[in-house]
């Protein structure tokens, strides 16, 4: 284990583009941990969240995070990936406030095409 935690599940952006092929859209969102309410409350703002999604289906293809409890945030995303739950559902999910997972509500606002 590391402090802060460093986690990754699924595909990186370059891998997703290679797998997607021509005509498929791959979107990436990233944000600093500073935008997570729990990070501000605990004064542990070093870190980031990043996600890779299929721009056509909305499915999450990959996720990485650096920060306190990054593994807990990854577990939420990993369950969504395995269950076929898209990023829009996580954006609208009502998480406890303040919590680390609550950062997943804000992450998707920065989606950009790769």
mmCIF file with all atom_site columns, C-alpha atoms in Angstrom:
data_model
loop_
_atom_site.group_PDB
_atom_site.id
_atom_site.type_symbol
_atom_site.label_atom_id
_atom_site.label_alt_id
_atom_site.label_comp_id
_atom_site.label_asym_id
_atom_site.label_entity_id
_atom_site.label_seq_id
_atom_site.pdbx_PDB_ins_code
_atom_site.Cartn_x
_atom_site.Cartn_y
_atom_site.Cartn_z
_atom_site.occupancy
_atom_site.B_iso_or_equiv
_atom_site.pdbx_formal_charge
_atom_site.auth_seq_id
_atom_site.auth_comp_id
_atom_site.auth_asym_id
_atom_site.auth_atom_id
_atom_site.pdbx_PDB_model_num
ATOM 1   C CA . UNK A 1 1   ? 0.000   0.000  0.000   1.00 0.00 ? 1   UNK A CA 1
ATOM 2   C CA . UNK A 1 2   ? 1.020   3.598  -0.552  1.00 0.00 ? 2   UNK A CA 1
ATOM 3   C CA . UNK A 1 3   ? 0.157   6.882  1.080   1.00 0.00 ? 3   UNK A CA 1
ATOM 4   C CA . UNK A 1 4   ? -1.617  8.409  -0.695  1.00 0.00 ? 4   UNK A CA 1
ATOM 5   C CA . UNK A 1 5   ? -3.317  5.440  -2.314  1.00 0.00 ? 5   UNK A CA 1
ATOM 6   C CA . UNK A 1 6   ? -2.813  4.954  -6.075  1.00 0.00 ? 6   UNK A CA 1
ATOM 7   C CA . UNK A 1 7   ? -5.441  2.842  -7.868  1.00 0.00 ? 7   UNK A CA 1
ATOM 8   C CA . UNK A 1 8   ? -6.390  1.825  -11.389 1.00 0.00 ? 8   UNK A CA 1
ATOM 9   C CA . UNK A 1 9   ? -9.008  -0.452 -12.945 1.00 0.00 ? 9   UNK A CA 1
ATOM 10  C CA . UNK A 1 10  ? -9.815  -1.070 -16.609 1.00 0.00 ? 10  UNK A CA 1
ATOM 11  C CA . UNK A 1 11  ? -8.315  0.700  -19.609 1.00 0.00 ? 11  UNK A CA 1
ATOM 12  C CA . UNK A 1 12  ? -6.129  3.779  -19.882 1.00 0.00 ? 12  UNK A CA 1
ATOM 13  C CA . UNK A 1 13  ? -7.232  6.348  -22.500 1.00 0.00 ? 13  UNK A CA 1
ATOM 14  C CA . UNK A 1 14  ? -4.693  5.236  -25.134 1.00 0.00 ? 14  UNK A CA 1
ATOM 15  C CA . UNK A 1 15  ? -5.731  1.596  -24.686 1.00 0.00 ? 15  UNK A CA 1
ATOM 16  C CA . UNK A 1 16  ? -9.406  2.511  -25.025 1.00 0.00 ? 16  UNK A CA 1
ATOM 17  C CA . UNK A 1 17  ? -8.755  4.427  -28.254 1.00 0.00 ? 17  UNK A CA 1
ATOM 18  C CA . UNK A 1 18  ? -6.803  1.475  -29.684 1.00 0.00 ? 18  UNK A CA 1
ATOM 19  C CA . UNK A 1 19  ? -9.540  -0.998 -28.747 1.00 0.00 ? 19  UNK A CA 1
ATOM 20  C CA . UNK A 1 20  ? -12.421 1.252  -29.840 1.00 0.00 ? 20  UNK A CA 1
ATOM 21  C CA . UNK A 1 21  ? -11.260 1.573  -33.426 1.00 0.00 ? 21  UNK A CA 1
ATOM 22  C CA . UNK A 1 22  ? -12.472 4.014  -36.028 1.00 0.00 ? 22  UNK A CA 1
ATOM 23  C CA . UNK A 1 23  ? -15.804 5.695  -35.486 1.00 0.00 ? 23  UNK A CA 1
ATOM 24  C CA . UNK A 1 24  ? -16.065 5.102  -31.742 1.00 0.00 ? 24  UNK A CA 1
ATOM 25  C CA . UNK A 1 25  ? -15.788 7.996  -29.313 1.00 0.00 ? 25  UNK A CA 1
ATOM 26  C CA . UNK A 1 26  ? -13.647 7.720  -26.202 1.00 0.00 ? 26  UNK A CA 1
ATOM 27  C CA . UNK A 1 27  ? -14.114 10.403 -23.545 1.00 0.00 ? 27  UNK A CA 1
ATOM 28  C CA . UNK A 1 28  ? -11.854 11.230 -20.607 1.00 0.00 ? 28  UNK A CA 1
ATOM 29  C CA . UNK A 1 29  ? -12.643 13.196 -17.457 1.00 0.00 ? 29  UNK A CA 1
ATOM 30  C CA . UNK A 1 30  ? -10.210 14.216 -14.759 1.00 0.00 ? 30  UNK A CA 1
ATOM 31  C CA . UNK A 1 31  ? -10.324 16.486 -11.739 1.00 0.00 ? 31  UNK A CA 1
ATOM 32  C CA . UNK A 1 32  ? -8.209  17.360 -8.745  1.00 0.00 ? 32  UNK A CA 1
ATOM 33  C CA . UNK A 1 33  ? -9.122  15.876 -5.376  1.00 0.00 ? 33  UNK A CA 1
ATOM 34  C CA . UNK A 1 34  ? -9.482  19.477 -4.219  1.00 0.00 ? 34  UNK A CA 1
ATOM 35  C CA . UNK A 1 35  ? -12.982 19.399 -5.764  1.00 0.00 ? 35  UNK A CA 1
ATOM 36  C CA . UNK A 1 36  ? -14.155 16.649 -3.368  1.00 0.00 ? 36  UNK A CA 1
ATOM 37  C CA . UNK A 1 37  ? -15.942 17.948 -0.253  1.00 0.00 ? 37  UNK A CA 1
ATOM 38  C CA . UNK A 1 38  ? -14.481 15.240 1.989   1.00 0.00 ? 38  UNK A CA 1
ATOM 39  C CA . UNK A 1 39  ? -10.967 16.197 0.874   1.00 0.00 ? 39  UNK A CA 1
ATOM 40  C CA . UNK A 1 40  ? -11.581 19.784 1.934   1.00 0.00 ? 40  UNK A CA 1
ATOM 41  C CA . UNK A 1 41  ? -13.087 18.701 5.252   1.00 0.00 ? 41  UNK A CA 1
ATOM 42  C CA . UNK A 1 42  ? -10.101 16.496 6.100   1.00 0.00 ? 42  UNK A CA 1
ATOM 43  C CA . UNK A 1 43  ? -7.514  18.850 4.578   1.00 0.00 ? 43  UNK A CA 1
ATOM 44  C CA . UNK A 1 44  ? -6.239  15.985 2.391   1.00 0.00 ? 44  UNK A CA 1
ATOM 45  C CA . UNK A 1 45  ? -6.487  17.602 -1.026  1.00 0.00 ? 45  UNK A CA 1
ATOM 46  C CA . UNK A 1 46  ? -3.456  16.062 -2.771  1.00 0.00 ? 46  UNK A CA 1
ATOM 47  C CA . UNK A 1 47  ? -4.581  13.757 -5.543  1.00 0.00 ? 47  UNK A CA 1
ATOM 48  C CA . UNK A 1 48  ? -6.810  13.330 -8.562  1.00 0.00 ? 48  UNK A CA 1
ATOM 49  C CA . UNK A 1 49  ? -9.571  11.286 -10.182 1.00 0.00 ? 49  UNK A CA 1
ATOM 50  C CA . UNK A 1 50  ? -9.642  10.241 -13.832 1.00 0.00 ? 50  UNK A CA 1
ATOM 51  C CA . UNK A 1 51  ? -12.119 8.180  -15.842 1.00 0.00 ? 51  UNK A CA 1
ATOM 52  C CA . UNK A 1 52  ? -12.291 6.846  -19.394 1.00 0.00 ? 52  UNK A CA 1
ATOM 53  C CA . UNK A 1 53  ? -15.718 6.202  -20.907 1.00 0.00 ? 53  UNK A CA 1
ATOM 54  C CA . UNK A 1 54  ? -17.263 4.981  -24.141 1.00 0.00 ? 54  UNK A CA 1
ATOM 55  C CA . UNK A 1 55  ? -18.791 8.110  -25.665 1.00 0.00 ? 55  UNK A CA 1
ATOM 56  C CA . UNK A 1 56  ? -21.473 6.115  -27.460 1.00 0.00 ? 56  UNK A CA 1
ATOM 57  C CA . UNK A 1 57  ? -22.716 3.714  -24.774 1.00 0.00 ? 57  UNK A CA 1
ATOM 58  C CA . UNK A 1 58  ? -21.799 5.714  -21.662 1.00 0.00 ? 58  UNK A CA 1
ATOM 59  C CA . UNK A 1 59  ? -20.103 2.692  -20.127 1.00 0.00 ? 59  UNK A CA 1
ATOM 60  C CA . UNK A 1 60  ? -17.055 3.280  -17.957 1.00 0.00 ? 60  UNK A CA 1
ATOM 61  C CA . UNK A 1 61  ? -13.935 1.747  -19.506 1.00 0.00 ? 61  UNK A CA 1
ATOM 62  C CA . UNK A 1 62  ? -11.334 2.745  -16.925 1.00 0.00 ? 62  UNK A CA 1
ATOM 63  C CA . UNK A 1 63  ? -10.719 4.667  -13.715 1.00 0.00 ? 63  UNK A CA 1
ATOM 64  C CA . UNK A 1 64  ? -7.701  5.818  -11.768 1.00 0.00 ? 64  UNK A CA 1
ATOM 65  C CA . UNK A 1 65  ? -7.280  7.846  -8.622  1.00 0.00 ? 65  UNK A CA 1
ATOM 66  C CA . UNK A 1 66  ? -4.599  9.104  -6.288  1.00 0.00 ? 66  UNK A CA 1
ATOM 67  C CA . UNK A 1 67  ? -5.524  10.159 -2.767  1.00 0.00 ? 67  UNK A CA 1
ATOM 68  C CA . UNK A 1 68  ? -6.807  9.045  0.606   1.00 0.00 ? 68  UNK A CA 1
ATOM 69  C CA . UNK A 1 69  ? -9.399  6.270  0.281   1.00 0.00 ? 69  UNK A CA 1
ATOM 70  C CA . UNK A 1 70  ? -8.823  6.054  -3.485  1.00 0.00 ? 70  UNK A CA 1
ATOM 71  C CA . UNK A 1 71  ? -9.455  2.315  -3.225  1.00 0.00 ? 71  UNK A CA 1
ATOM 72  C CA . UNK A 1 72  ? -12.920 2.950  -1.814  1.00 0.00 ? 72  UNK A CA 1
ATOM 73  C CA . UNK A 1 73  ? -13.765 5.261  -4.724  1.00 0.00 ? 73  UNK A CA 1
ATOM 74  C CA . UNK A 1 74  ? -12.420 2.688  -7.172  1.00 0.00 ? 74  UNK A CA 1
ATOM 75  C CA . UNK A 1 75  ? -14.655 -0.001 -5.653  1.00 0.00 ? 75  UNK A CA 1
ATOM 76  C CA . UNK A 1 76  ? -17.751 2.055  -6.493  1.00 0.00 ? 76  UNK A CA 1
ATOM 77  C CA . UNK A 1 77  ? -16.607 2.550  -10.090 1.00 0.00 ? 77  UNK A CA 1
ATOM 78  C CA . UNK A 1 78  ? -15.547 -1.085 -10.418 1.00 0.00 ? 78  UNK A CA 1
ATOM 79  C CA . UNK A 1 79  ? -19.018 -2.252 -9.364  1.00 0.00 ? 79  UNK A CA 1
ATOM 80  C CA . UNK A 1 80  ? -20.536 0.076  -11.969 1.00 0.00 ? 80  UNK A CA 1
ATOM 81  C CA . UNK A 1 81  ? -18.198 -1.300 -14.638 1.00 0.00 ? 81  UNK A CA 1
ATOM 82  C CA . UNK A 1 82  ? -18.992 -4.932 -13.819 1.00 0.00 ? 82  UNK A CA 1
ATOM 83  C CA . UNK A 1 83  ? -22.722 -4.196 -13.551 1.00 0.00 ? 83  UNK A CA 1
ATOM 84  C CA . UNK A 1 84  ? -22.918 -2.258 -16.822 1.00 0.00 ? 84  UNK A CA 1
ATOM 85  C CA . UNK A 1 85  ? -23.883 0.965  -15.044 1.00 0.00 ? 85  UNK A CA 1
ATOM 86  C CA . UNK A 1 86  ? -22.892 4.034  -17.058 1.00 0.00 ? 86  UNK A CA 1
ATOM 87  C CA . UNK A 1 87  ? -21.284 7.277  -15.956 1.00 0.00 ? 87  UNK A CA 1
ATOM 88  C CA . UNK A 1 88  ? -24.568 9.205  -16.073 1.00 0.00 ? 88  UNK A CA 1
ATOM 89  C CA . UNK A 1 89  ? -25.975 7.052  -13.284 1.00 0.00 ? 89  UNK A CA 1
ATOM 90  C CA . UNK A 1 90  ? -22.957 7.762  -11.075 1.00 0.00 ? 90  UNK A CA 1
ATOM 91  C CA . UNK A 1 91  ? -23.262 11.465 -11.859 1.00 0.00 ? 91  UNK A CA 1
ATOM 92  C CA . UNK A 1 92  ? -26.868 11.463 -10.603 1.00 0.00 ? 92  UNK A CA 1
ATOM 93  C CA . UNK A 1 93  ? -26.311 9.117  -7.638  1.00 0.00 ? 93  UNK A CA 1
ATOM 94  C CA . UNK A 1 94  ? -26.943 10.632 -4.216  1.00 0.00 ? 94  UNK A CA 1
ATOM 95  C CA . UNK A 1 95  ? -23.893 9.766  -2.118  1.00 0.00 ? 95  UNK A CA 1
ATOM 96  C CA . UNK A 1 96  ? -23.512 10.536 1.584   1.00 0.00 ? 96  UNK A CA 1
ATOM 97  C CA . UNK A 1 97  ? -22.187 14.040 2.256   1.00 0.00 ? 97  UNK A CA 1
ATOM 98  C CA . UNK A 1 98  ? -19.388 14.560 2.805   1.00 0.00 ? 98  UNK A CA 1
ATOM 99  C CA . UNK A 1 99  ? -17.852 11.349 1.482   1.00 0.00 ? 99  UNK A CA 1
ATOM 100 C CA . UNK A 1 100 ? -15.009 10.417 -0.826  1.00 0.00 ? 100 UNK A CA 1
ATOM 101 C CA . UNK A 1 101 ? -17.407 8.732  -3.273  1.00 0.00 ? 101 UNK A CA 1
ATOM 102 C CA . UNK A 1 102 ? -19.333 11.991 -3.564  1.00 0.00 ? 102 UNK A CA 1
ATOM 103 C CA . UNK A 1 103 ? -16.502 13.203 -5.786  1.00 0.00 ? 103 UNK A CA 1
ATOM 104 C CA . UNK A 1 104 ? -17.852 10.872 -8.469  1.00 0.00 ? 104 UNK A CA 1
ATOM 105 C CA . UNK A 1 105 ? -20.792 13.265 -8.936  1.00 0.00 ? 105 UNK A CA 1
ATOM 106 C CA . UNK A 1 106 ? -18.454 16.026 -10.114 1.00 0.00 ? 106 UNK A CA 1
ATOM 107 C CA . UNK A 1 107 ? -15.934 13.983 -12.083 1.00 0.00 ? 107 UNK A CA 1
ATOM 108 C CA . UNK A 1 108 ? -18.108 13.536 -15.170 1.00 0.00 ? 108 UNK A CA 1
ATOM 109 C CA . UNK A 1 109 ? -18.621 17.259 -15.792 1.00 0.00 ? 109 UNK A CA 1
ATOM 110 C CA . UNK A 1 110 ? -15.160 17.395 -17.359 1.00 0.00 ? 110 UNK A CA 1
ATOM 111 C CA . UNK A 1 111 ? -15.655 14.718 -20.030 1.00 0.00 ? 111 UNK A CA 1
ATOM 112 C CA . UNK A 1 112 ? -13.740 15.525 -23.203 1.00 0.00 ? 112 UNK A CA 1
ATOM 113 C CA . UNK A 1 113 ? -13.189 13.534 -26.375 1.00 0.00 ? 113 UNK A CA 1
ATOM 114 C CA . UNK A 1 114 ? -9.733  11.965 -26.790 1.00 0.00 ? 114 UNK A CA 1
#
